[in-house]
C-alpha cells in the first residue's frame, strides 16, 4: 500500500475551494447525499476495520490522548501484534511504512466534520453515534493467522454488535486460497459486506499486469481499485474480473497518524487504492441502512449499476476498448435503492412521497386495503381513498414486525392532520371526499405493512340492545367515557375508550331494572359519576367509579322520584343532580356534602321539572337549570342566587316537548336547545345580557327531539345542536354562524338518543341509535 504523506499543500484543490465540501466528497456526489438525505448516517450499522491499528486518540474522531479519552465511536477489540486489547499503531514509520493505515480508514468512515487549510469541508461517511468502528490490529509478521483470528471474532460478534461491513486490508497477501477463506464465506452468507483493496502494482516491475490476488480474488470479498482526480482509472490499479468497483485513490484528504513524529496531524493526503475501499464500505453501510434486506451481492450490484462507467485505458488489457469498470456515485446509488427496492407504489418518478403521487386505496362498499408495503428510512409514504357516503370508518395500519410502530396520520383533502393512527387504528365519521394516510419512520421498517379502510362496526358487547338514554364525555387525557341503559338487560352499563380501544363493558349497578333516565359527568380527575333512576325502588341513585370499582348509593327514595336526572360536579368529588320528583311534580336539586346528600326543591308550582338540564355559570360559580313545566307547557330557567332560585319563563309554548340541553358561555350567559311539541320544531333560546330571545331553528316536518347542545370554542362559542329529525329518521346538526343556521346530516337510518361531546380539540363525537341493528353507535368526526 502506498505511504500517506503529511498535508503540505492543497494545490490540486484550488479550483474547488469555493465548494462547501472538498474535492472527493463533491466529485463522488457524497455532498448531495449529505444534503438531500440527512437521515442517512449509518443508522447504527457498524464496521470492523481489520488493519494495523487505529489511533483511537485522534482528535478528529473525538479522542484526546492528554486526558486518555478514547474516541467514543472506536471500539478496541484486540491487538494481535502485541497480544493485548489496545490495538494502537505503535510501530514506527521507519519500521512499518503503513503503520498509520488503519487511522486513515477509520477517519474516512467516522471522522467528525472538519475543514482543511483551504476551508474545504469533510466528514466521515457514517455520522450516527451508534455506528461504531471495531478496531482489530493484525500482526504484519503473522498476517494470515491473525486475519483469520480477527475474522473469527467478527463472525462470532457481528450480530450482537450490528457489524454489517468489514474493511479488510491484507498487507502481505496469499499465494493461494487464504486460510481465512471459510470465515469470509460464512460472513458473506450472513449478509456481511466485505471489501479489500486490490494491489497498487499493475505497472510495477518485475511482474507488470499481474492478476489480482487474495483476498480481493475471493468470491466472498469485493475488490476495490482506484481512480485519479480526473475520474480515470489509476495506472497502478490492478485489473481483472475480480475488480468490482473503483473509487478515490489520489490525493485523498483524511485524518492520519504518523508515530515517528509523536504527533497527531489533523489531516494528511493519501494516495493508494486503500482509500477507495472505505468509501465503498461506507456507501455499502448507507445502502444497508435504507434497506436492511440487501445482500452483499445486491449492494455491489446497486453500486455498479448506478456508477459511472470508466474504461480501462491500458491497450494490453483492453485492446478492443470494451472493458469498463464502475466508479462510485454516492447519490446515484442511494437514489437507485429508493427507486427500485421500495414497494411498487414508491418506485419510479415521484414514488408515493407526496399527496400528488399518493397510492390509491380503492374502496368497494367502503372497504379497501393495500398490502406488502415497505417504509424506508427518511421516506414518507402517502395513500389516498375516496369516501362516497358519510359513515363511520376504521382506518388502520397493519404491522406486526419487530420495529416500533410507524408514525401514521389521517389527513384531509388538503393534507391537514385529522388524527394520529396508532396500532389499533382510528375510528372516525367521514363525510364524502378524499382522505390521505401519511406514514413516516426514523429508521427503515422491519418487514412490510398494510393500509386498510373499512366500515366501523360497534364494538362487540357495546350498546347491544341499548335504549335512548346514554351519555358520553371526554376526560383531560382524551379518553371517552360512555354510559348507557341496556333495555334488554335492564342494566346500567359503562365502557371507556382510550385511543381506539374500548375497555370491557362494565355493569354499574347489578340490581334489577336500574339505569333508565340516566346522566353521567366526570369529576376533575376524570372519574365518572352517574345519576339514574332505580325502577324497582322508584328512587334516584348515584354511582361513582373510584378508579377500580363502582360504588352505589341511594340519593332520594321519597315515593317515586329520580326521573330525568342531570348531573355535574361542583368540586373534585362533590356531585350535584337536578331531577324530577314525579309523585308531586317538582323540580329537585341534590348536592353531595361529602358525607350525605342535601336535597332541596327548586320549583313546585304545578307539574314542573321534566327534562332538567344542569349547567354551571363560570362567572358566578352558581348553577342554572333549564327545564319544562308540563302544566302550562312552557320552558323555564332557574338560576341560583344568594336568596335562592330565581325562575324565569323563557318560552310559553302550549305543550312543552322537553329534550332540553343547557350551556353557559364563557361570559356567563345561558342558552338551551329544546323541542317544541306543539309545532314539532327544534328551538333555541339564549340570554343576551338583558333579555331572553327564542327562535325556531328547524321548523319543517317533525324534528328537534333528543337535542344536545355545545358552545363550540373553535368558533368563538357559537352553538352547535345535534338532534333527531323524526320525519327523515336521521340525526341532524344545526350550526350557528353569526346568527344564521346551517344544517347537515350526521347519520341516517336512526338518530334517537343522540348525544354530543367535544374533545380537547373541539372535535365532535356523538352517539345515536341505529334502527337496523338496534345498537347505539359512537361516531367521531375526523
XYZ file of C-alpha atoms in Angstrom:
782
model
C 0.000 0.000 0.000
C 1.195 3.497 -0.748
C 2.533 5.552 2.087
C 0.424 8.551 3.044
C 2.109 11.941 3.182
C 1.698 14.853 5.537
C -0.531 17.568 4.096
C 1.900 20.265 2.920
C -0.145 21.863 0.186
C -3.513 21.522 -1.472
C -2.820 22.992 -4.885
C -4.848 20.247 -6.559
C -7.892 21.507 -4.673
C -7.554 25.179 -5.548
C -10.267 25.180 -8.174
C -12.768 23.598 -5.779
C -12.179 25.802 -2.747
C -15.441 27.666 -3.125
C -17.452 24.471 -2.727
C -18.872 23.554 0.662
C -17.198 20.165 0.569
C -13.741 19.152 -0.553
C -12.806 17.639 -3.879
C -13.665 13.981 -3.459
C -16.927 14.423 -1.491
C -18.102 16.700 -4.284
C -16.775 14.593 -7.155
C -18.462 11.454 -5.763
C -21.769 13.316 -5.136
C -21.363 12.415 -1.489
C -22.162 16.017 -0.519
C -25.540 15.719 -2.269
C -26.366 12.676 -0.151
C -25.450 14.618 2.990
C -27.737 17.440 1.853
C -30.684 15.573 0.333
C -30.703 12.581 2.653
C -29.519 13.934 6.014
C -31.001 10.940 7.794
C -28.545 8.605 6.067
C -25.819 8.444 8.696
C -25.175 4.733 9.149
C -28.240 4.083 11.256
C -26.347 2.176 13.936
C -24.708 -0.178 11.453
C -21.059 -0.749 12.367
C -17.849 -1.646 10.539
C -14.999 -3.932 11.545
C -11.643 -2.492 10.440
C -9.041 -5.259 10.151
C -5.831 -3.337 9.682
C -2.660 -2.297 11.521
C -4.418 -0.467 14.315
C -6.227 2.857 14.695
C -5.103 5.946 16.552
C -8.085 5.997 18.868
C -6.845 9.222 20.459
C -7.150 11.147 17.207
C -8.962 14.449 17.901
C -10.915 14.372 14.644
C -12.627 11.246 15.912
C -13.239 12.650 19.395
C -10.164 11.307 21.145
C -7.765 13.077 23.475
C -4.510 11.437 24.481
C -3.795 14.035 27.182
C -6.920 13.011 29.069
C -6.757 9.362 27.996
C -10.042 9.826 26.154
C -10.660 7.145 23.557
C -12.666 8.205 20.508
C -16.238 7.304 21.514
C -17.057 5.518 18.288
C -13.951 3.356 18.143
C -14.283 0.054 19.967
C -10.923 -1.555 20.669
C -11.172 -5.318 20.248
C -7.712 -6.890 20.135
C -4.127 -6.255 19.120
C -2.771 -9.441 17.520
C 0.650 -7.796 17.116
C 1.157 -7.018 20.807
C -1.336 -9.570 22.178
C -3.329 -7.060 24.208
C -6.624 -5.247 23.926
C -5.184 -1.860 22.935
C -4.796 -2.098 19.131
C -2.814 1.106 18.651
C -0.328 1.569 15.722
C 2.748 1.590 17.957
C 5.371 0.621 15.376
C 7.387 3.478 13.976
C 7.110 4.731 10.439
C 10.678 3.648 9.801
C 9.853 0.082 10.767
C 6.460 -0.134 9.054
C 5.564 2.410 6.388
C 1.850 1.645 6.717
C 1.644 1.736 10.498
C -0.920 4.575 10.410
C -3.026 2.970 7.704
C -5.992 1.977 9.893
C -6.347 5.514 11.227
C -6.947 6.842 7.723
C -9.519 4.129 7.022
C -11.379 4.838 10.257
C -11.245 8.589 9.651
C -12.828 8.320 6.227
C -15.629 6.317 7.819
C -16.372 8.221 11.050
C -14.337 11.459 11.344
C -16.160 14.438 12.809
C -16.901 17.340 10.428
C -13.733 19.336 9.766
C -12.046 21.576 7.197
C -8.624 21.540 5.557
C -6.329 24.532 5.352
C -8.150 25.726 2.250
C -11.531 25.801 4.006
C -12.901 22.717 2.260
C -15.303 20.641 4.347
C -15.021 16.954 5.110
C -16.642 14.460 7.425
C -16.834 10.732 7.857
C -19.459 8.934 5.807
C -21.101 7.427 8.890
C -22.180 10.093 11.381
C -24.620 8.171 13.573
C -23.135 7.984 17.102
C -24.248 4.356 17.227
C -22.355 3.412 14.069
C -19.104 2.128 15.563
C -15.703 1.114 14.253
C -14.413 -2.172 15.688
C -10.633 -1.993 15.791
C -8.758 -5.258 15.168
C -4.982 -4.908 14.688
C -3.258 -7.673 12.735
C 0.389 -8.764 13.032
C 2.434 -7.895 9.928
C 4.829 -10.717 10.781
C 2.000 -13.243 11.099
C -0.553 -11.888 8.700
C -2.730 -14.840 7.678
C -3.365 -16.401 11.122
C -4.094 -13.048 12.744
C -6.510 -12.030 9.966
C -8.210 -15.379 10.457
C -8.475 -14.757 14.195
C -9.893 -11.273 13.585
C -12.481 -12.626 11.146
C -13.428 -15.320 13.641
C -14.128 -12.608 16.189
C -16.287 -10.745 13.667
C -18.145 -13.943 12.811
C -18.874 -14.563 16.491
C -19.961 -10.980 17.180
C -21.354 -9.411 14.007
C -24.959 -9.953 15.031
C -24.739 -8.641 18.588
C -22.544 -5.692 17.524
C -24.592 -4.980 14.388
C -21.484 -5.204 12.197
C -22.724 -5.087 8.610
C -19.417 -4.485 6.815
C -15.713 -5.317 7.061
C -12.886 -3.158 5.733
C -10.137 -5.772 5.318
C -6.555 -4.987 4.373
C -4.119 -7.864 3.927
C -0.720 -6.202 3.538
C 1.041 -9.489 2.742
C -1.471 -11.378 0.646
C -1.681 -15.083 -0.031
C -0.264 -17.014 -2.942
C -3.255 -19.338 -2.874
C -6.600 -19.567 -1.183
C -6.053 -17.972 2.240
C -6.592 -19.876 5.467
C -9.325 -17.456 6.435
C -11.496 -18.262 3.392
C -14.068 -20.210 5.493
C -14.633 -17.160 7.691
C -15.082 -14.959 4.617
C -17.624 -17.379 3.204
C -19.568 -17.589 6.463
C -19.659 -13.812 6.908
C -20.897 -13.152 3.397
C -23.558 -15.833 3.812
C -24.630 -13.998 6.963
C -25.049 -10.782 4.976
C -21.838 -9.002 5.986
C -20.315 -6.884 3.204
C -16.513 -7.384 2.932
C -14.254 -5.180 0.820
C -10.495 -5.140 0.315
C -8.241 -3.018 -1.915
C -6.569 -4.580 -4.909
C -2.809 -4.071 -5.108
C -1.110 -0.923 -6.399
C 1.376 -2.822 -8.619
C -0.249 -3.076 -12.069
C 2.562 -1.218 -13.830
C 5.405 -2.169 -11.497
C 8.322 -4.446 -12.328
C 9.213 -7.267 -12.245
C 5.625 -8.505 -12.640
C 3.597 -5.943 -14.610
C -0.115 -6.611 -15.188
C -0.140 -9.441 -12.679
C -3.504 -10.984 -11.767
C -5.449 -9.821 -8.739
C -4.574 -11.971 -5.748
C -6.215 -12.800 -2.456
C -8.166 -11.590 -0.572
C -9.675 -9.482 -3.393
C -9.706 -12.567 -5.624
C -12.017 -14.335 -3.190
C -15.644 -14.691 -4.309
C -16.618 -13.559 -0.825
C -14.667 -10.297 -0.937
C -15.209 -7.269 -3.185
C -12.041 -5.961 -4.783
C -11.713 -2.185 -4.806
C -9.498 -0.221 -7.198
C -8.658 3.447 -7.601
C -9.279 6.431 -9.840
C -7.432 9.679 -10.272
C -8.917 13.121 -9.693
C -9.921 13.373 -13.349
C -12.082 10.271 -12.920
C -9.919 7.952 -14.986
C -8.562 4.653 -13.829
C -5.413 4.957 -11.752
C -2.438 3.443 -13.579
C -1.309 1.427 -10.544
C -4.692 -0.248 -10.050
C -4.716 -3.955 -10.764
C -7.338 -5.055 -13.294
C -9.293 -8.166 -13.954
C -12.705 -9.732 -13.320
C -12.120 -9.561 -9.564
C -12.035 -5.737 -9.685
C -15.602 -4.887 -8.648
C -15.618 -1.104 -8.373
C -13.225 1.844 -8.289
C -13.078 4.899 -6.074
C -10.868 7.809 -4.983
C -7.199 6.859 -4.761
C -5.310 10.076 -5.470
C -4.791 12.999 -3.068
C -7.467 11.804 -0.668
C -7.774 14.131 2.325
C -8.045 12.102 5.521
C -7.153 12.011 9.218
C -3.827 10.281 9.777
C -1.251 9.482 12.452
C 2.483 9.121 11.966
C 4.031 7.554 15.059
C 7.620 8.592 14.312
C 6.714 12.277 14.716
C 4.922 11.660 18.004
C 2.231 13.988 16.718
C -1.400 13.769 15.682
C -1.734 15.642 12.391
C -5.344 16.532 11.828
C -5.179 15.890 8.091
C -2.944 14.237 5.561
C -3.254 13.473 1.873
C -3.145 9.811 0.968
C -2.723 8.092 -2.373
C -3.500 4.426 -2.931
C -6.365 2.014 -3.501
C -6.673 1.599 0.239
C -8.564 4.917 0.417
C -11.139 3.910 -2.172
C -12.096 0.915 -0.029
C -13.606 2.743 2.990
C -15.578 4.908 0.571
C -17.135 1.754 -0.864
C -17.656 0.270 2.599
C -19.257 3.487 3.844
C -21.633 3.614 0.883
C -22.493 -0.058 1.401
C -23.475 0.726 5.005
C -25.693 3.628 3.894
C -27.474 1.365 1.408
C -27.886 -1.257 4.118
C -29.405 1.433 6.325
C -32.011 2.150 3.653
C -32.863 -1.492 3.004
C -31.541 -3.955 5.611
C -32.635 -6.876 3.427
C -29.969 -6.090 0.820
C -27.419 -8.879 0.469
C -23.732 -8.088 -0.153
C -24.088 -9.060 -3.812
C -27.165 -6.857 -4.187
C -25.327 -3.940 -2.610
C -22.453 -4.307 -5.043
C -24.889 -4.645 -7.943
C -26.518 -1.352 -6.945
C -23.128 0.362 -6.702
C -22.099 -0.983 -10.104
C -25.409 -0.273 -11.836
C -25.543 3.297 -10.546
C -21.831 4.067 -11.025
C -20.093 5.880 -13.827
C -18.641 3.506 -16.411
C -14.880 4.040 -16.577
C -12.800 2.455 -19.393
C -9.584 0.583 -18.819
C -7.013 2.754 -20.692
C -4.411 0.008 -20.921
C -4.065 -1.219 -24.555
C -2.834 -4.631 -23.442
C -5.643 -5.469 -21.021
C -8.279 -3.625 -23.085
C -7.234 -3.857 -26.745
C -10.791 -3.514 -28.092
C -11.926 -0.749 -25.749
C -14.700 -2.920 -24.320
C -13.532 -3.241 -20.727
C -15.144 -0.806 -18.272
C -15.176 -0.529 -14.518
C -17.839 1.223 -12.468
C -16.716 4.134 -10.317
C -18.572 5.347 -7.249
C -21.515 7.748 -7.424
C -23.000 8.079 -3.942
C -26.140 9.967 -4.921
C -26.963 7.695 -7.852
C -26.584 4.596 -5.669
C -28.839 5.983 -2.936
C -31.429 7.120 -5.471
C -31.265 3.707 -7.114
C -32.140 1.888 -3.885
C -35.034 4.191 -3.065
C -36.355 3.917 -6.627
C -36.038 0.161 -7.112
C -36.099 -1.531 -3.705
C -39.218 0.090 -2.257
C -42.756 -1.224 -2.828
C -44.431 -0.757 -6.203
C -46.229 2.404 -5.067
C -42.945 4.111 -4.197
C -40.939 3.190 -7.269
C -40.316 5.382 -10.253
C -40.669 9.138 -10.589
C -42.323 10.759 -7.602
C -42.975 7.472 -5.835
C -45.644 7.891 -3.178
C -43.704 10.647 -1.465
C -46.324 13.420 -1.597
C -50.054 13.984 -1.882
C -49.870 14.281 -5.653
C -48.314 10.821 -6.008
C -50.261 9.055 -3.258
C -51.057 5.399 -3.803
C -54.764 4.781 -4.295
C -56.782 2.598 -1.921
C -59.876 1.653 -3.914
C -62.964 1.200 -1.731
C -65.665 -1.305 -2.556
C -68.665 -0.999 -0.231
C -66.483 1.162 1.972
C -63.683 -1.412 2.228
C -60.198 -1.383 0.712
C -56.596 -2.219 1.525
C -53.057 -2.344 0.112
C -50.560 -4.919 1.362
C -46.841 -5.697 1.179
C -45.761 -2.097 1.611
C -42.277 -1.004 2.647
C -41.188 2.050 4.578
C -37.543 3.043 4.187
C -35.544 5.339 6.445
C -36.381 9.001 5.871
C -39.094 8.120 3.377
C -42.676 9.361 3.562
C -45.469 7.239 2.131
C -48.852 8.676 1.153
C -52.022 6.803 0.275
C -55.462 8.156 -0.522
C -59.031 6.916 -0.594
C -62.364 8.436 -1.572
C -65.442 8.267 0.638
C -68.693 8.254 -1.320
C -71.172 8.423 1.567
C -70.987 9.738 5.113
C -70.327 6.979 7.609
C -68.149 5.536 10.350
C -64.852 4.156 9.093
C -61.983 2.285 10.699
C -58.658 3.433 9.199
C -55.727 1.294 10.249
C -52.137 0.356 9.533
C -51.387 -3.335 9.730
C -47.949 -4.075 11.100
C -46.637 -6.832 13.348
C -42.877 -6.717 12.848
C -40.015 -6.113 15.239
C -39.759 -2.355 14.613
C -41.647 0.225 16.608
C -44.975 1.153 15.028
C -44.534 3.766 12.290
C -45.820 7.290 12.701
C -49.116 7.366 10.810
C -51.659 10.109 10.314
C -55.084 10.536 8.758
C -55.209 13.688 6.616
C -57.976 15.681 4.978
C -58.096 16.519 1.279
C -55.687 19.404 1.735
C -53.163 17.477 3.786
C -54.311 18.811 7.160
C -53.907 16.395 10.073
C -57.182 14.881 11.242
C -55.866 12.266 13.624
C -52.952 10.038 14.584
C -53.268 6.383 13.618
C -51.896 4.082 16.284
C -51.548 0.314 16.291
C -55.270 -0.144 16.985
C -56.268 2.149 14.125
C -58.597 5.096 14.328
C -62.389 5.187 14.053
C -63.829 8.328 12.540
C -67.004 9.537 10.925
C -66.076 10.755 7.457
C -68.032 12.917 5.067
C -67.862 12.330 1.306
C -64.495 13.392 -0.060
C -60.827 12.450 -0.403
C -58.672 11.441 2.551
C -54.986 10.579 2.876
C -52.798 8.386 5.043
C -49.265 9.560 5.763
C -46.598 7.225 7.139
C -43.079 8.012 8.318
C -40.370 6.374 10.385
C -36.940 7.489 11.503
C -35.451 4.125 10.509
C -36.371 1.509 7.945
C -39.367 -0.559 8.990
C -38.545 -4.183 9.571
C -40.745 -6.128 7.176
C -43.852 -4.928 5.387
C -47.054 -3.182 6.396
C -50.555 -2.654 5.043
C -53.037 0.228 4.945
C -56.701 -0.570 5.461
C -60.062 1.184 5.343
C -63.330 -0.457 6.360
C -66.750 0.470 7.739
C -66.537 0.693 11.516
C -68.881 -1.565 13.449
C -69.889 -1.025 17.069
C -67.508 -2.950 19.332
C -68.834 -6.338 20.375
C -70.918 -6.102 23.515
C -71.044 -2.323 23.492
C -74.516 -0.908 23.344
C -76.273 -4.071 22.142
C -79.951 -3.692 22.981
C -79.323 -0.185 24.284
C -82.085 2.312 24.695
C -82.074 6.006 24.044
C -80.732 7.070 27.454
C -76.954 7.456 27.288
C -74.194 9.960 27.957
C -70.641 10.461 26.673
C -67.835 12.676 27.979
C -64.114 13.182 27.340
C -61.589 13.424 30.148
C -58.491 15.617 30.032
C -56.366 12.697 28.760
C -58.603 12.279 25.708
C -60.337 9.083 26.833
C -64.033 8.806 26.005
C -66.409 7.630 28.751
C -69.740 6.129 27.702
C -72.637 5.111 29.936
C -75.986 3.789 28.713
C -79.114 1.949 29.752
C -79.346 -1.531 28.272
C -83.096 -2.052 27.895
C -82.830 -5.732 27.081
C -80.863 -6.485 30.242
C -82.454 -3.793 32.376
C -78.970 -2.686 33.437
C -76.902 0.464 33.504
C -73.637 -0.177 31.634
C -70.363 1.630 31.081
C -67.258 1.425 28.861
C -64.228 3.605 28.276
C -62.375 4.141 25.010
C -58.677 5.009 25.185
C -57.168 5.837 21.816
C -59.259 3.467 19.701
C -59.607 0.609 22.160
C -62.713 0.040 24.231
C -62.487 -1.377 27.699
C -64.634 -4.327 28.635
C -68.266 -3.453 29.293
C -68.992 -2.966 32.993
C -72.319 -3.264 34.800
C -72.579 -0.208 37.012
C -75.414 -1.430 39.217
C -76.293 -5.138 39.358
C -79.762 -4.512 40.799
C -82.742 -5.281 38.548
C -84.283 -2.577 36.358
C -81.761 0.163 37.072
C -80.353 2.792 34.770
C -83.309 4.296 32.960
C -83.275 8.112 32.826
C -79.508 8.292 33.354
C -76.903 11.051 33.201
C -73.106 10.944 33.558
C -70.427 13.511 34.369
C -66.691 13.368 35.091
C -65.054 14.818 38.167
C -61.881 16.905 37.976
C -59.735 13.744 37.983
C -61.625 12.203 35.066
C -63.574 9.657 37.136
C -67.203 9.122 36.124
C -70.269 9.609 38.266
C -73.717 8.506 37.082
C -77.162 9.592 38.289
C -80.025 7.285 37.306
C -83.492 6.009 38.097
C -83.983 2.764 40.017
C -87.285 1.485 38.668
C -87.623 -1.356 41.179
C -87.400 1.052 44.118
C -88.693 4.183 42.312
C -85.657 6.063 43.600
C -82.823 8.292 42.421
C -79.444 6.595 42.677
C -75.827 7.640 42.182
C -72.817 5.514 41.183
C -69.191 6.632 41.277
C -66.126 4.905 39.884
C -63.160 5.315 42.234
C -60.632 4.118 39.671
C -61.056 0.419 40.280
C -64.725 -0.266 41.087
C -68.187 1.255 41.246
C -69.771 2.413 44.474
C -73.570 2.819 44.509
C -75.775 4.833 46.861
C -79.388 5.998 47.001
C -79.826 9.775 46.763
C -83.602 10.202 47.088
C -86.197 7.470 47.742
C -89.215 9.653 48.527
C -92.110 7.872 46.801
C -91.458 7.993 43.029
C -88.519 10.217 42.271
C -85.394 10.475 40.104
C -86.746 10.899 36.583
C -84.606 12.740 34.003
C -81.568 13.369 36.228
C -78.859 15.800 35.100
C -75.539 15.501 36.937
C -72.493 17.734 37.187
C -69.576 18.035 39.615
C -69.185 21.127 41.800
C -65.879 20.018 43.316
C -63.417 17.170 42.741
C -65.794 14.633 44.252
C -68.968 16.592 45.070
C -71.690 15.885 42.535
C -74.920 17.848 42.156
C -78.048 16.487 40.489
C -81.166 18.168 39.114
C -84.121 15.774 38.684
C -87.882 15.377 38.507
C -89.803 14.316 41.588
C -92.713 12.544 39.874
C -95.004 11.961 42.882
C -95.663 15.672 43.382
C -94.409 17.018 40.053
C -91.464 19.025 41.459
C -88.022 20.018 40.252
C -85.480 18.976 42.854
C -81.786 19.606 43.409
C -79.440 17.274 45.324
C -75.926 18.321 46.387
C -73.424 15.979 47.967
C -71.805 17.477 51.046
C -69.027 14.944 51.318
C -70.910 12.612 53.629
C -74.595 12.971 52.718
C -76.986 14.426 50.172
C -78.682 17.800 50.753
C -81.974 17.809 48.851
C -83.973 20.952 48.066
C -86.930 21.889 45.891
C -86.273 24.338 43.063
C -89.788 24.694 41.572
C -93.029 23.087 42.758
C -95.860 25.140 41.276
C -97.825 22.693 39.159
C -96.340 19.722 37.319
C -92.862 21.089 36.805
C -89.319 19.799 36.355
C -89.334 17.362 33.454
C -86.215 17.205 31.272
C -83.977 19.330 33.504
C -80.551 20.264 32.140
C -77.969 21.434 34.654
C -75.074 23.800 33.854
C -72.560 25.850 35.830
C -72.227 29.602 35.314
C -68.456 30.132 35.001
C -68.609 33.765 36.096
C -70.634 33.268 39.296
C -69.869 29.653 40.153
C -73.600 29.060 40.627
C -75.905 26.572 38.968
C -78.563 27.072 36.362
C -81.273 24.615 35.294
C -83.344 24.707 32.107
C -86.499 22.576 32.232
C -90.127 22.170 31.190
C -93.288 22.973 33.125
C -95.766 20.409 31.878
C -98.863 22.071 33.427
C -98.565 25.145 31.232
C -96.314 23.753 28.539
C -93.621 26.389 28.979
C -89.839 26.238 29.192
C -88.083 27.799 32.157
C -84.666 28.566 33.612
C -83.885 28.527 37.323
C -80.671 30.179 38.454
C -79.091 30.146 41.882
C -78.823 33.444 43.717
C -77.838 34.353 47.256
C -81.536 34.426 48.147
C -82.418 31.144 46.442
C -83.529 30.125 42.986
C -84.674 32.816 40.534
C -87.096 31.388 37.972
C -87.718 32.837 34.504
C -90.302 31.713 31.971
C -88.334 31.724 28.725
C -90.765 30.308 26.162
C -94.503 29.896 26.959
C -95.183 27.162 24.408
C -98.526 25.362 24.610
C -97.468 21.736 25.055
C -93.818 21.787 26.068
C -91.887 18.963 24.453
C -88.779 18.506 26.568
C -85.384 17.260 25.394
C -83.671 20.265 26.967
C -79.901 20.835 26.739
C -78.342 23.833 28.521
C -74.932 25.538 28.434
C -73.288 28.746 29.634
C -70.993 30.898 27.525
C -67.617 31.949 28.876
C -69.245 35.309 29.625
C -71.803 33.590 31.855
C -74.790 33.883 29.530
C -77.092 30.845 29.473
C -78.696 29.237 26.456
C -80.508 25.986 25.769
C -81.938 23.913 22.939
C -85.288 22.150 23.215
C -88.171 20.503 21.374
C -91.412 22.438 20.832
C -94.018 19.642 20.711
C -96.878 21.919 19.597
C -95.067 22.944 16.408
C -92.754 19.875 16.212
C -89.813 22.284 15.920
C -86.239 22.453 17.131
C -85.854 25.665 19.096
C -83.029 27.565 20.715
C -83.146 30.156 23.484
C -80.325 32.463 24.549
C -79.898 35.224 27.086
C -78.491 38.409 25.521
C -77.486 40.025 28.803
C -80.790 41.852 29.192
C -83.454 39.501 27.877
C -84.171 36.027 26.550
C -84.526 35.549 22.797
C -86.033 32.402 21.307
C -86.064 31.165 17.747
C -87.204 28.175 15.751
C -84.061 26.639 14.317
C -85.621 23.821 12.288
C -89.346 24.187 11.607
C -90.196 21.842 8.751
C -91.808 18.465 9.412
C -91.158 16.863 12.794
C -87.689 17.498 14.163
C -85.942 18.587 17.312
C -86.185 15.595 19.651
C -83.161 14.488 21.725
C -81.374 17.831 21.457
C -77.763 18.041 22.594
C -76.127 21.484 22.738
C -72.487 22.558 22.806
C -70.972 26.011 22.517
C -68.074 25.433 20.172
C -64.854 27.078 21.441
C -63.323 26.683 17.976
C -65.917 29.120 16.584
C -65.947 31.609 19.449
C -68.724 29.924 21.377
C -71.249 29.568 18.560
C -73.961 26.997 19.330
C -73.928 23.539 17.760
C -77.038 21.387 18.211
C -77.339 17.694 17.458
C -80.935 16.470 17.280
C -83.282 13.863 15.813
C -85.303 14.557 12.689
C -88.220 12.178 13.137
C -89.616 12.703 9.650
C -86.322 11.851 7.962
C -85.332 9.309 10.641
C -81.916 10.952 10.809
C -79.568 12.587 13.265
C -79.018 16.200 12.244
C -76.623 19.011 13.080
C -77.547 22.677 13.281
C -74.672 25.166 13.446
C -74.958 28.858 14.086
C -72.663 31.110 12.121
C -73.165 34.692 13.203
C -76.842 34.106 13.861
C -77.530 32.184 10.646
C -78.064 28.433 10.928
C -76.654 25.812 8.599
C -77.630 22.149 8.600
C -76.048 18.823 7.817
C -76.955 15.193 8.235
C -74.949 13.372 10.890
C -76.498 9.919 10.435
C -79.322 8.269 8.526
C -81.344 5.197 9.399
C -81.770 6.285 13.001
C -80.791 9.050 15.367
C -82.782 8.723 18.557
C -80.801 9.218 21.728
C -78.294 11.490 20.027
C -75.774 12.970 22.478
C -72.877 15.291 21.626
C -69.450 15.645 23.290
C -66.399 17.707 22.333
C -62.847 16.511 22.836
C -59.966 18.789 23.817
C -59.559 19.879 20.190
C -63.282 20.685 19.896
C -63.846 17.725 17.567
C -67.329 16.333 17.802
C -68.300 12.843 18.892
C -71.923 11.772 19.050
C -73.991 8.736 19.915
C -77.121 7.650 18.094
C -79.425 4.657 17.953
C -79.106 2.755 14.678
C -82.506 1.325 13.784
C -81.238 -1.514 11.594
C -79.163 -3.097 14.364
C -80.864 -1.698 17.447
C -77.442 -0.648 18.718
C -76.021 2.610 19.929
C -73.294 3.932 17.640
C -70.439 6.134 18.791
C -69.289 8.318 15.903
C -66.379 10.764 15.991
C -65.897 13.242 13.207
C -62.459 13.496 11.697
